């Protein structure tokens, strides 16, 4: 029977310790990566839902303005864009998103504020109908942007596609095409 020497035993102990530490480090890394991916997908889903709700609300604003302009008995003379629901606060989740996607999401609210300032300028310095027209145009542009951004988020983060009873995004894109044709 062979009896291992102290040197051999020491080498086995050190080797098994190194292997155990390596396995622990790999497992920790993989679990951390999985957790970060989950956080990123959660942030992406919540953000997509907020953006899509905003886009849908933009279409409602456009319909109400059209109704007001056609027949003042229904509809509404909007001069305010819909409100964007706040995005979740989670630094780790935001870091898990691709930088270009995070940039597009985080720059959307300032874009809305800028358009609202333009509408407010029209409201204060021109005829009310000009402000309503500016609101309708801004709602169309931002609603189309929201549709595209929502779809891009879902595709890039491998989230389920939008499940909407009515395809507000398609309707906004159709209205945009119609406005392009009308301008020509």
Tab-separated table of N, CA and C in Angstrom:
chain	number	residue	atom	x	y	z
A	1	UNK	N	0.833	-1.168	0.000
A	1	UNK	CA	0.000	0.000	0.000
A	1	UNK	C	0.884	1.239	0.000
A	2	UNK	N	0.507	2.189	-0.844
A	2	UNK	CA	1.272	3.420	-0.965
A	2	UNK	C	0.767	4.451	0.024
A	3	UNK	N	1.643	5.023	0.711
A	3	UNK	CA	1.288	6.092	1.638
A	3	UNK	C	1.827	7.382	1.033
A	4	UNK	N	0.927	8.350	0.790
A	4	UNK	CA	1.382	9.590	0.175
A	4	UNK	C	2.287	10.359	1.130
A	5	UNK	N	3.238	11.005	0.550
A	5	UNK	CA	4.164	11.798	1.361
A	5	UNK	C	3.495	13.108	1.766
A	6	UNK	N	4.087	13.776	2.708
A	6	UNK	CA	3.548	15.060	3.164
A	6	UNK	C	3.510	16.078	2.035
A	7	UNK	N	4.495	16.031	1.187
A	7	UNK	CA	4.547	16.950	0.058
A	7	UNK	C	3.387	16.694	-0.888
A	8	UNK	N	3.097	15.435	-1.152
A	8	UNK	CA	1.987	15.076	-2.034
A	8	UNK	C	0.667	15.500	-1.409
A	9	UNK	N	0.503	15.247	-0.116
A	9	UNK	CA	-0.728	15.654	0.570
A	9	UNK	C	-0.897	17.174	0.523
A	10	UNK	N	0.177	17.879	0.753
A	10	UNK	CA	0.134	19.339	0.717
A	10	UNK	C	-0.251	19.830	-0.682
A	11	UNK	N	0.329	19.232	-1.705
A	11	UNK	CA	0.020	19.603	-3.090
A	11	UNK	C	-1.441	19.327	-3.404
A	12	UNK	N	-1.977	18.192	-2.938
A	12	UNK	CA	-3.391	17.865	-3.152
A	12	UNK	C	-4.294	18.871	-2.446
A	13	UNK	N	-3.951	19.231	-1.223
A	13	UNK	CA	-4.757	20.191	-0.474
A	13	UNK	C	-4.745	21.566	-1.139
A	14	UNK	N	-3.579	22.016	-1.537
A	14	UNK	CA	-3.480	23.315	-2.201
A	14	UNK	C	-4.225	23.284	-3.530
A	15	UNK	N	-4.040	22.225	-4.290
A	15	UNK	CA	-4.709	22.094	-5.585
A	15	UNK	C	-6.217	22.080	-5.438
A	16	UNK	N	-6.731	21.304	-4.479
A	16	UNK	CA	-8.183	21.251	-4.292
A	16	UNK	C	-8.707	22.586	-3.768
A	17	UNK	N	-7.929	23.287	-2.961
A	17	UNK	CA	-8.328	24.614	-2.479
A	17	UNK	C	-8.420	25.616	-3.608
A	18	UNK	N	-7.436	25.554	-4.505
A	18	UNK	CA	-7.444	26.457	-5.660
A	18	UNK	C	-8.644	26.157	-6.549
A	19	UNK	N	-8.914	24.884	-6.788
A	19	UNK	CA	-10.061	24.492	-7.624
A	19	UNK	C	-11.364	24.944	-6.969
A	20	UNK	N	-11.495	24.741	-5.658
A	20	UNK	CA	-12.708	25.154	-4.943
A	20	UNK	C	-12.890	26.671	-5.021
A	21	UNK	N	-11.810	27.419	-4.844
A	21	UNK	CA	-11.889	28.881	-4.927
A	21	UNK	C	-12.274	29.323	-6.332
A	22	UNK	N	-11.718	28.665	-7.324
A	22	UNK	CA	-12.032	28.989	-8.714
A	22	UNK	C	-13.505	28.720	-9.012
A	23	UNK	N	-14.003	27.587	-8.562
A	23	UNK	CA	-15.418	27.242	-8.771
A	23	UNK	C	-16.312	28.264	-8.067
A	24	UNK	N	-15.942	28.655	-6.860
A	24	UNK	CA	-16.721	29.646	-6.114
A	24	UNK	C	-16.744	30.986	-6.847
A	25	UNK	N	-15.601	31.407	-7.353
A	25	UNK	CA	-15.526	32.678	-8.076
A	25	UNK	C	-16.363	32.645	-9.355
A	26	UNK	N	-16.295	31.549	-10.078
A	26	UNK	CA	-17.076	31.417	-11.316
A	26	UNK	C	-18.564	31.430	-10.998
A	27	UNK	N	-18.970	30.681	-9.965
A	27	UNK	CA	-20.382	30.638	-9.579
A	27	UNK	C	-20.868	32.021	-9.145
A	28	UNK	N	-20.058	32.731	-8.372
A	28	UNK	CA	-20.422	34.078	-7.928
A	28	UNK	C	-20.564	35.019	-9.115
A	29	UNK	N	-19.632	34.942	-10.044
A	29	UNK	CA	-19.683	35.784	-11.243
A	29	UNK	C	-20.947	35.502	-12.050
A	30	UNK	N	-21.252	34.225	-12.266
A	30	UNK	CA	-22.424	33.866	-13.067
A	30	UNK	C	-23.718	34.298	-12.386
A	31	UNK	N	-23.803	34.108	-11.076
A	31	UNK	CA	-25.008	34.529	-10.354
A	31	UNK	C	-25.159	36.052	-10.387
A	32	UNK	N	-24.054	36.764	-10.259
A	32	UNK	CA	-24.085	38.225	-10.324
A	32	UNK	C	-24.532	38.694	-11.707
A	33	UNK	N	-24.016	38.056	-12.734
A	33	UNK	CA	-24.390	38.409	-14.111
A	33	UNK	C	-25.875	38.129	-14.352
A	34	UNK	N	-26.361	36.998	-13.860
A	34	UNK	CA	-27.775	36.653	-14.002
A	34	UNK	C	-28.645	37.685	-13.285
A	35	UNK	N	-28.261	38.057	-12.071
A	35	UNK	CA	-29.018	39.046	-11.305
A	35	UNK	C	-29.034	40.395	-12.025
A	36	UNK	N	-27.904	40.793	-12.554
A	36	UNK	CA	-27.806	42.071	-13.265
A	36	UNK	C	-28.663	42.053	-14.535
A	37	UNK	N	-28.648	40.928	-15.243
A	37	UNK	CA	-29.479	40.790	-16.442
A	37	UNK	C	-30.952	40.905	-16.078
A	38	UNK	N	-31.348	40.257	-14.989
A	38	UNK	CA	-32.744	40.341	-14.542
A	38	UNK	C	-33.117	41.775	-14.191
A	39	UNK	N	-32.230	42.467	-13.488
A	39	UNK	CA	-32.499	43.861	-13.136
A	39	UNK	C	-32.639	44.717	-14.395
A	40	UNK	N	-31.769	44.502	-15.350
A	40	UNK	CA	-31.834	45.257	-16.597
A	40	UNK	C	-33.116	44.991	-17.358
A	41	UNK	N	-33.528	43.748	-17.397
A	41	UNK	CA	-34.767	43.412	-18.111
A	41	UNK	C	-35.982	44.009	-17.399
A	42	UNK	N	-35.938	44.022	-16.071
A	42	UNK	CA	-37.043	44.603	-15.310
A	42	UNK	C	-37.141	46.108	-15.581
A	43	UNK	N	-36.003	46.791	-15.520
A	43	UNK	CA	-35.981	48.227	-15.825
A	43	UNK	C	-36.478	48.458	-17.248
A	44	UNK	N	-36.029	47.633	-18.172
A	44	UNK	CA	-36.435	47.774	-19.577
A	44	UNK	C	-37.941	47.580	-19.727
A	45	UNK	N	-38.491	46.580	-19.067
A	45	UNK	CA	-39.926	46.322	-19.169
A	45	UNK	C	-40.725	47.487	-18.595
A	46	UNK	N	-40.371	47.934	-17.403
A	46	UNK	CA	-41.086	49.053	-16.788
A	46	UNK	C	-40.971	50.311	-17.648
A	47	UNK	N	-39.799	50.539	-18.200
A	47	UNK	CA	-39.590	51.718	-19.045
A	47	UNK	C	-40.377	51.608	-20.345
A	48	UNK	N	-40.382	50.417	-20.942
A	48	UNK	CA	-41.152	50.212	-22.174
A	48	UNK	C	-42.634	50.469	-21.924
A	49	UNK	N	-43.144	49.980	-20.808
A	49	UNK	CA	-44.554	50.196	-20.491
A	49	UNK	C	-44.858	51.682	-20.295
A	50	UNK	N	-43.966	52.409	-19.637
A	50	UNK	CA	-44.170	53.849	-19.435
A	50	UNK	C	-44.137	54.593	-20.768
A	51	UNK	N	-43.165	54.259	-21.602
A	51	UNK	CA	-43.040	54.905	-22.918
A	51	UNK	C	-44.267	54.591	-23.772
A	52	UNK	N	-44.709	53.344	-23.755
A	52	UNK	CA	-45.861	52.943	-24.573
A	52	UNK	C	-47.155	53.579	-24.068
A	53	UNK	N	-47.291	53.728	-22.767
A	53	UNK	CA	-48.467	54.419	-22.231
A	53	UNK	C	-48.473	55.876	-22.703
A	54	UNK	N	-47.306	56.496	-22.677
A	54	UNK	CA	-47.192	57.869	-23.169
A	54	UNK	C	-47.586	57.937	-24.647
A	55	UNK	N	-47.083	57.012	-25.459
A	55	UNK	CA	-47.402	56.999	-26.883
A	55	UNK	C	-48.889	56.839	-27.136
A	56	UNK	N	-49.515	55.942	-26.398
A	56	UNK	CA	-50.952	55.730	-26.521
A	56	UNK	C	-51.720	56.995	-26.122
A	57	UNK	N	-51.274	57.640	-25.055
A	57	UNK	CA	-51.915	58.890	-24.620
A	57	UNK	C	-51.740	59.998	-25.657
A	58	UNK	N	-50.627	59.995	-26.374
A	58	UNK	CA	-50.421	60.979	-27.449
A	58	UNK	C	-51.490	60.819	-28.525
A	59	UNK	N	-51.813	59.580	-28.861
A	59	UNK	CA	-52.846	59.353	-29.874
A	59	UNK	C	-54.199	59.862	-29.385
A	60	UNK	N	-54.499	59.668	-28.110
A	60	UNK	CA	-55.753	60.177	-27.549
A	60	UNK	C	-55.798	61.707	-27.664
A	61	UNK	N	-54.692	62.363	-27.352
A	61	UNK	CA	-54.620	63.827	-27.475
A	61	UNK	C	-54.899	64.245	-28.919
A	62	UNK	N	-54.295	63.556	-29.867
A	62	UNK	CA	-54.494	63.887	-31.286
A	62	UNK	C	-55.958	63.714	-31.674
A	63	UNK	N	-56.570	62.598	-31.262
A	63	UNK	CA	-57.984	62.373	-31.570
A	63	UNK	C	-58.866	63.467	-30.961
A	64	UNK	N	-58.580	63.846	-29.721
A	64	UNK	CA	-59.396	64.875	-29.076
A	64	UNK	C	-59.226	66.229	-29.764
A	65	UNK	N	-58.022	66.540	-30.193
A	65	UNK	CA	-57.804	67.797	-30.924
A	65	UNK	C	-58.535	67.755	-32.261
A	66	UNK	N	-58.445	66.629	-32.978
A	66	UNK	CA	-59.166	66.502	-34.254
A	66	UNK	C	-60.662	66.679	-34.042
A	67	UNK	N	-61.184	66.078	-32.985
A	67	UNK	CA	-62.607	66.217	-32.688
A	67	UNK	C	-62.990	67.655	-32.400
A	68	UNK	N	-62.168	68.353	-31.668
A	68	UNK	CA	-62.428	69.760	-31.347
A	68	UNK	C	-62.376	70.618	-32.607
A	69	UNK	N	-61.400	70.358	-33.460
A	69	UNK	CA	-61.250	71.170	-34.674
A	69	UNK	C	-62.379	70.924	-35.662
A	70	UNK	N	-62.890	69.683	-35.715
A	70	UNK	CA	-63.970	69.363	-36.652
A	70	UNK	C	-65.306	69.903	-36.164
A	71	UNK	N	-65.560	69.738	-34.884
A	71	UNK	CA	-66.866	70.082	-34.336
A	71	UNK	C	-66.657	70.330	-32.845
A	72	UNK	N	-66.713	71.561	-32.434
A	72	UNK	CA	-66.356	71.901	-31.058
A	72	UNK	C	-67.281	71.285	-30.016
A	73	UNK	N	-68.259	70.481	-30.437
A	73	UNK	CA	-69.154	69.851	-29.467
A	73	UNK	C	-68.508	68.643	-28.792
A	74	UNK	N	-67.444	68.132	-29.363
A	74	UNK	CA	-66.706	67.050	-28.687
A	74	UNK	C	-65.223	67.278	-28.911
A	75	UNK	N	-64.450	66.575	-28.214
A	75	UNK	CA	-63.009	66.758	-28.314
A	75	UNK	C	-62.531	67.795	-27.317
A	76	UNK	N	-61.303	68.197	-27.476
A	76	UNK	CA	-60.697	69.103	-26.505
A	76	UNK	C	-59.590	69.905	-27.178
A	77	UNK	N	-59.467	71.154	-26.781
A	77	UNK	CA	-58.416	72.016	-27.311
A	77	UNK	C	-57.182	71.845	-26.417
A	78	UNK	N	-56.405	70.822	-26.698
A	78	UNK	CA	-55.222	70.516	-25.884
A	78	UNK	C	-54.096	71.496	-26.147
A	79	UNK	N	-53.437	71.878	-25.064
A	79	UNK	CA	-52.187	72.622	-25.177
A	79	UNK	C	-51.149	72.024	-24.221
A	80	UNK	N	-51.434	70.818	-23.759
A	80	UNK	CA	-50.525	70.122	-22.849
A	80	UNK	C	-50.318	68.701	-23.349
A	81	UNK	N	-49.074	68.307	-23.427
A	81	UNK	CA	-48.745	66.932	-23.821
A	81	UNK	C	-49.044	65.979	-22.668
A	82	UNK	N	-49.243	64.705	-22.972
A	82	UNK	CA	-49.456	63.732	-21.892
A	82	UNK	C	-48.244	63.672	-20.965
A	83	UNK	N	-48.480	63.158	-19.778
A	83	UNK	CA	-47.412	63.024	-18.789
A	83	UNK	C	-46.749	61.667	-18.952
A	84	UNK	N	-45.426	61.665	-18.886
A	84	UNK	CA	-44.657	60.420	-18.943
A	84	UNK	C	-44.504	59.889	-17.528
A	85	UNK	N	-44.919	58.654	-17.311
A	85	UNK	CA	-44.740	58.016	-16.010
A	85	UNK	C	-43.256	57.937	-15.697
A	86	UNK	N	-42.919	58.172	-14.445
A	86	UNK	CA	-41.506	58.134	-14.039
A	86	UNK	C	-40.922	56.747	-14.250
A	87	UNK	N	-39.663	56.738	-14.635
A	87	UNK	CA	-38.951	55.474	-14.776
A	87	UNK	C	-38.524	54.987	-13.395
A	88	UNK	N	-38.334	53.682	-13.252
A	88	UNK	CA	-37.898	53.149	-11.959
A	88	UNK	C	-36.512	53.668	-11.570
A	89	UNK	N	-36.311	53.807	-10.274
A	89	UNK	CA	-35.008	54.217	-9.740
A	89	UNK	C	-34.256	52.954	-9.336
A	90	UNK	N	-33.280	52.584	-10.091
A	90	UNK	CA	-32.471	51.406	-9.780
A	90	UNK	C	-31.165	51.524	-10.550
A	91	UNK	N	-30.148	52.035	-9.878
A	91	UNK	CA	-28.876	52.273	-10.564
A	91	UNK	C	-28.297	51.011	-11.177
A	92	UNK	N	-28.371	49.900	-10.463
A	92	UNK	CA	-27.809	48.651	-10.993
A	92	UNK	C	-28.561	48.205	-12.244
A	93	UNK	N	-29.877	48.345	-12.227
A	93	UNK	CA	-30.667	47.968	-13.394
A	93	UNK	C	-30.349	48.829	-14.601
A	94	UNK	N	-30.189	50.133	-14.382
A	94	UNK	CA	-29.856	51.030	-15.487
A	94	UNK	C	-28.487	50.707	-16.057
A	95	UNK	N	-27.554	50.332	-15.187
A	95	UNK	CA	-26.208	49.984	-15.667
A	95	UNK	C	-26.222	48.706	-16.497
A	96	UNK	N	-27.227	47.884	-16.289
A	96	UNK	CA	-27.311	46.625	-17.031
A	96	UNK	C	-27.843	46.828	-18.444
A	97	UNK	N	-28.422	47.989	-18.717
A	97	UNK	CA	-28.934	48.261	-20.067
A	97	UNK	C	-27.786	48.661	-20.982
A	98	UNK	N	-27.913	48.345	-22.265
A	98	UNK	CA	-26.918	48.852	-23.214
A	98	UNK	C	-26.907	50.389	-23.157
A	99	UNK	N	-25.737	51.008	-23.196
A	99	UNK	CA	-25.656	52.472	-23.045
A	99	UNK	C	-26.512	53.256	-24.041
A	100	UNK	N	-26.579	52.818	-25.282
A	100	UNK	CA	-27.376	53.570	-26.266
A	100	UNK	C	-28.860	53.518	-25.916
A	101	UNK	N	-29.321	52.375	-25.421
A	101	UNK	CA	-30.720	52.234	-25.034
A	101	UNK	C	-31.012	53.075	-23.790
A	102	UNK	N	-30.130	53.030	-22.812
A	102	UNK	CA	-30.302	53.849	-21.604
A	102	UNK	C	-30.329	55.331	-21.976
A	103	UNK	N	-29.462	55.733	-22.890
A	103	UNK	CA	-29.431	57.134	-23.331
A	103	UNK	C	-30.757	57.527	-23.980
A	104	UNK	N	-31.265	56.688	-24.861
A	104	UNK	CA	-32.534	57.001	-25.535
A	104	UNK	C	-33.674	57.119	-24.527
A	105	UNK	N	-33.685	56.224	-23.548
A	105	UNK	CA	-34.740	56.269	-22.538
A	105	UNK	C	-34.631	57.521	-21.671
A	106	UNK	N	-33.436	57.775	-21.173
A	106	UNK	CA	-33.257	58.886	-20.238
A	106	UNK	C	-33.349	60.250	-20.917
A	107	UNK	N	-33.180	60.303	-22.223
A	107	UNK	CA	-33.293	61.590	-22.923
A	107	UNK	C	-34.710	61.842	-23.439
A	108	UNK	N	-35.624	60.899	-23.229
A	108	UNK	CA	-36.986	61.062	-23.733
A	108	UNK	C	-37.755	62.132	-22.944
A	109	UNK	N	-37.663	62.113	-21.620
A	109	UNK	CA	-38.385	63.105	-20.801
A	109	UNK	C	-37.934	64.538	-21.110
A	110	UNK	N	-36.631	64.813	-21.252
A	110	UNK	CA	-36.238	66.175	-21.635
A	110	UNK	C	-36.783	66.593	-23.007
A	111	UNK	N	-36.904	65.627	-23.903
A	111	UNK	CA	-37.469	65.925	-25.227
A	111	UNK	C	-38.932	66.368	-25.085
A	112	UNK	N	-39.668	65.699	-24.203
A	112	UNK	CA	-41.072	66.066	-23.964
A	112	UNK	C	-41.147	67.473	-23.359
A	113	UNK	N	-40.300	67.734	-22.366
A	113	UNK	CA	-40.302	69.062	-21.729
A	113	UNK	C	-39.989	70.164	-22.742
A	114	UNK	N	-39.059	69.908	-23.640
A	114	UNK	CA	-38.708	70.900	-24.660
A	114	UNK	C	-39.897	71.180	-25.579
A	115	UNK	N	-40.570	70.131	-26.005
A	115	UNK	CA	-41.748	70.320	-26.868
A	115	UNK	C	-42.847	71.069	-26.122
A	116	UNK	N	-43.017	70.769	-24.830
A	116	UNK	CA	-44.043	71.465	-24.051
A	116	UNK	C	-43.710	72.950	-23.925
A	117	UNK	N	-42.438	73.280	-23.770
A	117	UNK	CA	-42.035	74.699	-23.729
A	117	UNK	C	-42.387	75.398	-25.046
A	118	UNK	N	-42.192	74.714	-26.162
A	118	UNK	CA	-42.561	75.293	-27.465
A	118	UNK	C	-44.062	75.544	-27.544
A	119	UNK	N	-44.841	74.580	-27.075
A	119	UNK	CA	-46.306	74.733	-27.088
A	119	UNK	C	-46.708	75.898	-26.184
A	120	UNK	N	-46.097	75.983	-25.014
A	120	UNK	CA	-46.395	77.089	-24.091
A	120	UNK	C	-46.073	78.439	-24.730
A	121	UNK	N	-44.975	78.481	-25.490
A	121	UNK	CA	-44.621	79.718	-26.191
A	121	UNK	C	-45.734	80.102	-27.165
A	122	UNK	N	-46.209	79.133	-27.944
A	122	UNK	CA	-47.308	79.409	-28.877
A	122	UNK	C	-48.540	79.894	-28.118
A	123	UNK	N	-48.836	79.255	-27.002
A	123	UNK	CA	-50.024	79.598	-26.229
A	123	UNK	C	-49.942	81.042	-25.727
A	124	UNK	N	-48.757	81.465	-25.310
A	124	UNK	CA	-48.593	82.800	-24.733
A	124	UNK	C	-48.417	83.889	-25.792
A	125	UNK	N	-47.942	83.534	-26.977
A	125	UNK	CA	-47.559	84.563	-27.945
A	125	UNK	C	-48.321	84.536	-29.265
A	126	UNK	N	-49.185	83.563	-29.471
A	126	UNK	CA	-49.934	83.494	-30.728
A	126	UNK	C	-51.392	83.165	-30.418
A	127	UNK	N	-52.106	82.796	-31.435
A	127	UNK	CA	-53.506	82.408	-31.283
A	127	UNK	C	-53.604	81.036	-30.604
A	128	UNK	N	-54.664	80.801	-29.831
A	128	UNK	CA	-54.824	79.495	-29.179
A	128	UNK	C	-54.823	78.319	-30.159
A	129	UNK	N	-55.382	78.540	-31.347
A	129	UNK	CA	-55.395	77.450	-32.330
A	129	UNK	C	-53.985	77.065	-32.766
A	130	UNK	N	-53.068	78.032	-32.787
A	130	UNK	CA	-51.678	77.719	-33.134
A	130	UNK	C	-51.048	76.820	-32.076
A	131	UNK	N	-51.369	77.084	-30.816
A	131	UNK	CA	-50.846	76.245	-29.734
A	131	UNK	C	-51.422	74.837	-29.823
A	132	UNK	N	-52.704	74.749	-30.172
A	132	UNK	CA	-53.331	73.436	-30.316
A	132	UNK	C	-52.698	72.668	-31.471
A	133	UNK	N	-52.445	73.352	-32.578
A	133	UNK	CA	-51.781	72.713	-33.719
A	133	UNK	C	-50.383	72.255	-33.338
A	134	UNK	N	-49.653	73.095	-32.619
A	134	UNK	CA	-48.304	72.715	-32.167
A	134	UNK	C	-48.366	71.507	-31.241
A	135	UNK	N	-49.376	71.458	-30.390
A	135	UNK	CA	-49.537	70.321	-29.482
A	135	UNK	C	-49.826	69.046	-30.265
A	136	UNK	N	-50.685	69.152	-31.268
A	136	UNK	CA	-51.014	67.985	-32.088
A	136	UNK	C	-49.781	67.463	-32.825
A	137	UNK	N	-49.010	68.381	-33.404
A	137	UNK	CA	-47.796	67.966	-34.127
A	137	UNK	C	-46.771	67.345	-33.185
A	138	UNK	N	-46.603	67.943	-32.013
A	138	UNK	CA	-45.645	67.400	-31.045
A	138	UNK	C	-46.104	66.033	-30.544
A	139	UNK	N	-47.409	65.894	-30.292
A	139	UNK	CA	-47.933	64.605	-29.832
A	139	UNK	C	-47.718	63.529	-30.894
A	140	UNK	N	-47.878	63.894	-32.160
A	140	UNK	CA	-47.656	62.935	-33.240
A	140	UNK	C	-46.187	62.519	-33.303
A	141	UNK	N	-45.294	63.490	-33.283
A	141	UNK	CA	-43.858	63.173	-33.372
A	141	UNK	C	-43.392	62.364	-32.162
A	142	UNK	N	-43.763	62.804	-30.970
A	142	UNK	CA	-43.333	62.099	-29.757
A	142	UNK	C	-44.004	60.734	-29.630
A	143	UNK	N	-45.259	60.646	-30.050
A	143	UNK	CA	-45.951	59.356	-30.010
A	143	UNK	C	-45.296	58.341	-30.931
A	144	UNK	N	-44.906	58.785	-32.125
A	144	UNK	CA	-44.194	57.892	-33.054
A	144	UNK	C	-42.836	57.488	-32.482
A	145	UNK	N	-42.143	58.446	-31.863
A	145	UNK	CA	-40.863	58.121	-31.220
A	145	UNK	C	-41.065	57.106	-30.099
A	146	UNK	N	-42.139	57.272	-29.330
A	146	UNK	CA	-42.432	56.345	-28.234
A	146	UNK	C	-42.720	54.944	-28.770
A	147	UNK	N	-43.445	54.879	-29.877
A	147	UNK	CA	-43.736	53.582	-30.494
A	147	UNK	C	-42.446	52.883	-30.897
A	148	UNK	N	-41.588	53.594	-31.586
A	148	UNK	CA	-40.319	53.020	-32.036
A	148	UNK	C	-39.427	52.632	-30.854
A	149	UNK	N	-39.323	53.504	-29.872
A	149	UNK	CA	-38.482	53.221	-28.708
A	149	UNK	C	-39.007	52.017	-27.934
A	150	UNK	N	-40.312	51.944	-27.750
A	150	UNK	CA	-40.891	50.792	-27.050
A	150	UNK	C	-40.589	49.485	-27.767
A	151	UNK	N	-40.730	49.498	-29.088
A	151	UNK	CA	-40.426	48.279	-29.849
A	151	UNK	C	-38.942	47.936	-29.778
A	152	UNK	N	-38.075	48.949	-29.863
A	152	UNK	CA	-36.627	48.707	-29.787
A	152	UNK	C	-36.215	48.151	-28.426
A	153	UNK	N	-36.801	48.679	-27.361
A	153	UNK	CA	-36.500	48.170	-26.016
A	153	UNK	C	-36.861	46.698	-25.938
A	154	UNK	N	-38.065	46.383	-26.369
A	154	UNK	CA	-38.533	44.996	-26.285
A	154	UNK	C	-37.656	44.066	-27.120
A	155	UNK	N	-37.269	44.505	-28.295
A	155	UNK	CA	-36.444	43.660	-29.160
A	155	UNK	C	-35.042	43.487	-28.580
A	156	UNK	N	-34.408	44.587	-28.188
A	156	UNK	CA	-33.025	44.516	-27.724
A	156	UNK	C	-32.888	43.759	-26.406
A	157	UNK	N	-33.896	43.884	-25.536
A	157	UNK	CA	-33.821	43.223	-24.231
A	157	UNK	C	-34.552	41.878	-24.224
A	158	UNK	N	-34.986	41.439	-25.412
A	158	UNK	CA	-35.657	40.148	-25.576
A	158	UNK	C	-36.883	40.021	-24.658
A	159	UNK	N	-37.709	41.054	-24.693
A	159	UNK	CA	-38.950	41.075	-23.930
A	159	UNK	C	-40.098	40.686	-24.851
A	160	UNK	N	-41.211	40.240	-24.283
A	160	UNK	CA	-42.359	39.911	-25.133
A	160	UNK	C	-42.837	41.148	-25.896
A	161	UNK	N	-43.383	40.923	-27.071
A	161	UNK	CA	-43.872	42.054	-27.859
A	161	UNK	C	-45.105	42.649	-27.183
A	162	UNK	N	-45.409	43.862	-27.581
A	162	UNK	CA	-46.526	44.599	-27.007
A	162	UNK	C	-47.827	43.855	-27.274
A	163	UNK	N	-48.644	43.777	-26.257
A	163	UNK	CA	-49.941	43.125	-26.392
A	163	UNK	C	-51.011	44.196	-26.205
A	164	UNK	N	-51.387	44.817	-27.287
A	164	UNK	CA	-52.353	45.907	-27.206
A	164	UNK	C	-53.636	45.517	-27.921
A	165	UNK	N	-54.752	45.869	-27.309
A	165	UNK	CA	-56.043	45.593	-27.931
A	165	UNK	C	-56.200	46.408	-29.215
A	166	UNK	N	-55.640	47.593	-29.235
A	166	UNK	CA	-55.644	48.414	-30.445
A	166	UNK	C	-54.216	48.833	-30.720
A	167	UNK	N	-53.867	48.856	-31.969
A	167	UNK	CA	-52.487	49.133	-32.346
A	167	UNK	C	-52.298	50.640	-32.501
A	168	UNK	N	-52.119	51.315	-31.368
A	168	UNK	CA	-51.956	52.765	-31.379
A	168	UNK	C	-50.704	53.178	-32.157
A	169	UNK	N	-49.662	52.360	-32.075
A	169	UNK	CA	-48.421	52.677	-32.784
A	169	UNK	C	-48.620	52.706	-34.292
A	170	UNK	N	-49.337	51.716	-34.795
A	170	UNK	CA	-49.617	51.664	-36.235
A	170	UNK	C	-50.442	52.880	-36.655
A	171	UNK	N	-51.421	53.246	-35.829
A	171	UNK	CA	-52.271	54.393	-36.142
A	171	UNK	C	-51.449	55.687	-36.167
A	172	UNK	N	-50.529	55.840	-35.207
A	172	UNK	CA	-49.659	57.020	-35.201
A	172	UNK	C	-48.779	57.068	-36.446
A	173	UNK	N	-48.222	55.922	-36.819
A	173	UNK	CA	-47.371	55.878	-38.020
A	173	UNK	C	-48.188	56.236	-39.262
A	174	UNK	N	-49.446	55.750	-39.320
A	174	UNK	CA	-50.322	56.099	-40.445
A	174	UNK	C	-50.594	57.608	-40.486
A	175	UNK	N	-50.855	58.194	-39.319
A	175	UNK	CA	-51.095	59.642	-39.259
A	175	UNK	C	-49.855	60.422	-39.689
A	176	UNK	N	-48.681	59.929	-39.312
A	176	UNK	CA	-47.429	60.601	-39.714
A	176	UNK	C	-47.270	60.545	-41.236
A	177	UNK	N	-47.519	59.374	-41.829
A	177	UNK	CA	-47.422	59.252	-43.286
A	177	UNK	C	-48.414	60.185	-43.971
A	178	UNK	N	-49.626	60.261	-43.425
A	178	UNK	CA	-50.639	61.157	-43.987
A	178	UNK	C	-50.180	62.609	-43.894
A	179	UNK	N	-49.581	62.990	-42.779
A	179	UNK	CA	-49.121	64.380	-42.640
A	179	UNK	C	-47.981	64.680	-43.612
A	180	UNK	N	-47.120	63.686	-43.875
A	180	UNK	CA	-46.055	63.875	-44.870
A	180	UNK	C	-46.656	64.087	-46.255
A	181	UNK	N	-47.661	63.283	-46.590
A	181	UNK	CA	-48.304	63.423	-47.901
A	181	UNK	C	-49.005	64.774	-48.021
A	182	UNK	N	-49.648	65.217	-46.932
A	182	UNK	CA	-50.353	66.499	-46.957
A	182	UNK	C	-49.396	67.675	-47.129
A	183	UNK	N	-48.166	67.536	-46.617
A	183	UNK	CA	-47.179	68.615	-46.730
A	183	UNK	C	-46.596	68.716	-48.134
A	184	UNK	N	-46.626	67.637	-48.889
A	184	UNK	CA	-46.031	67.633	-50.241
A	184	UNK	C	-46.867	68.351	-51.236
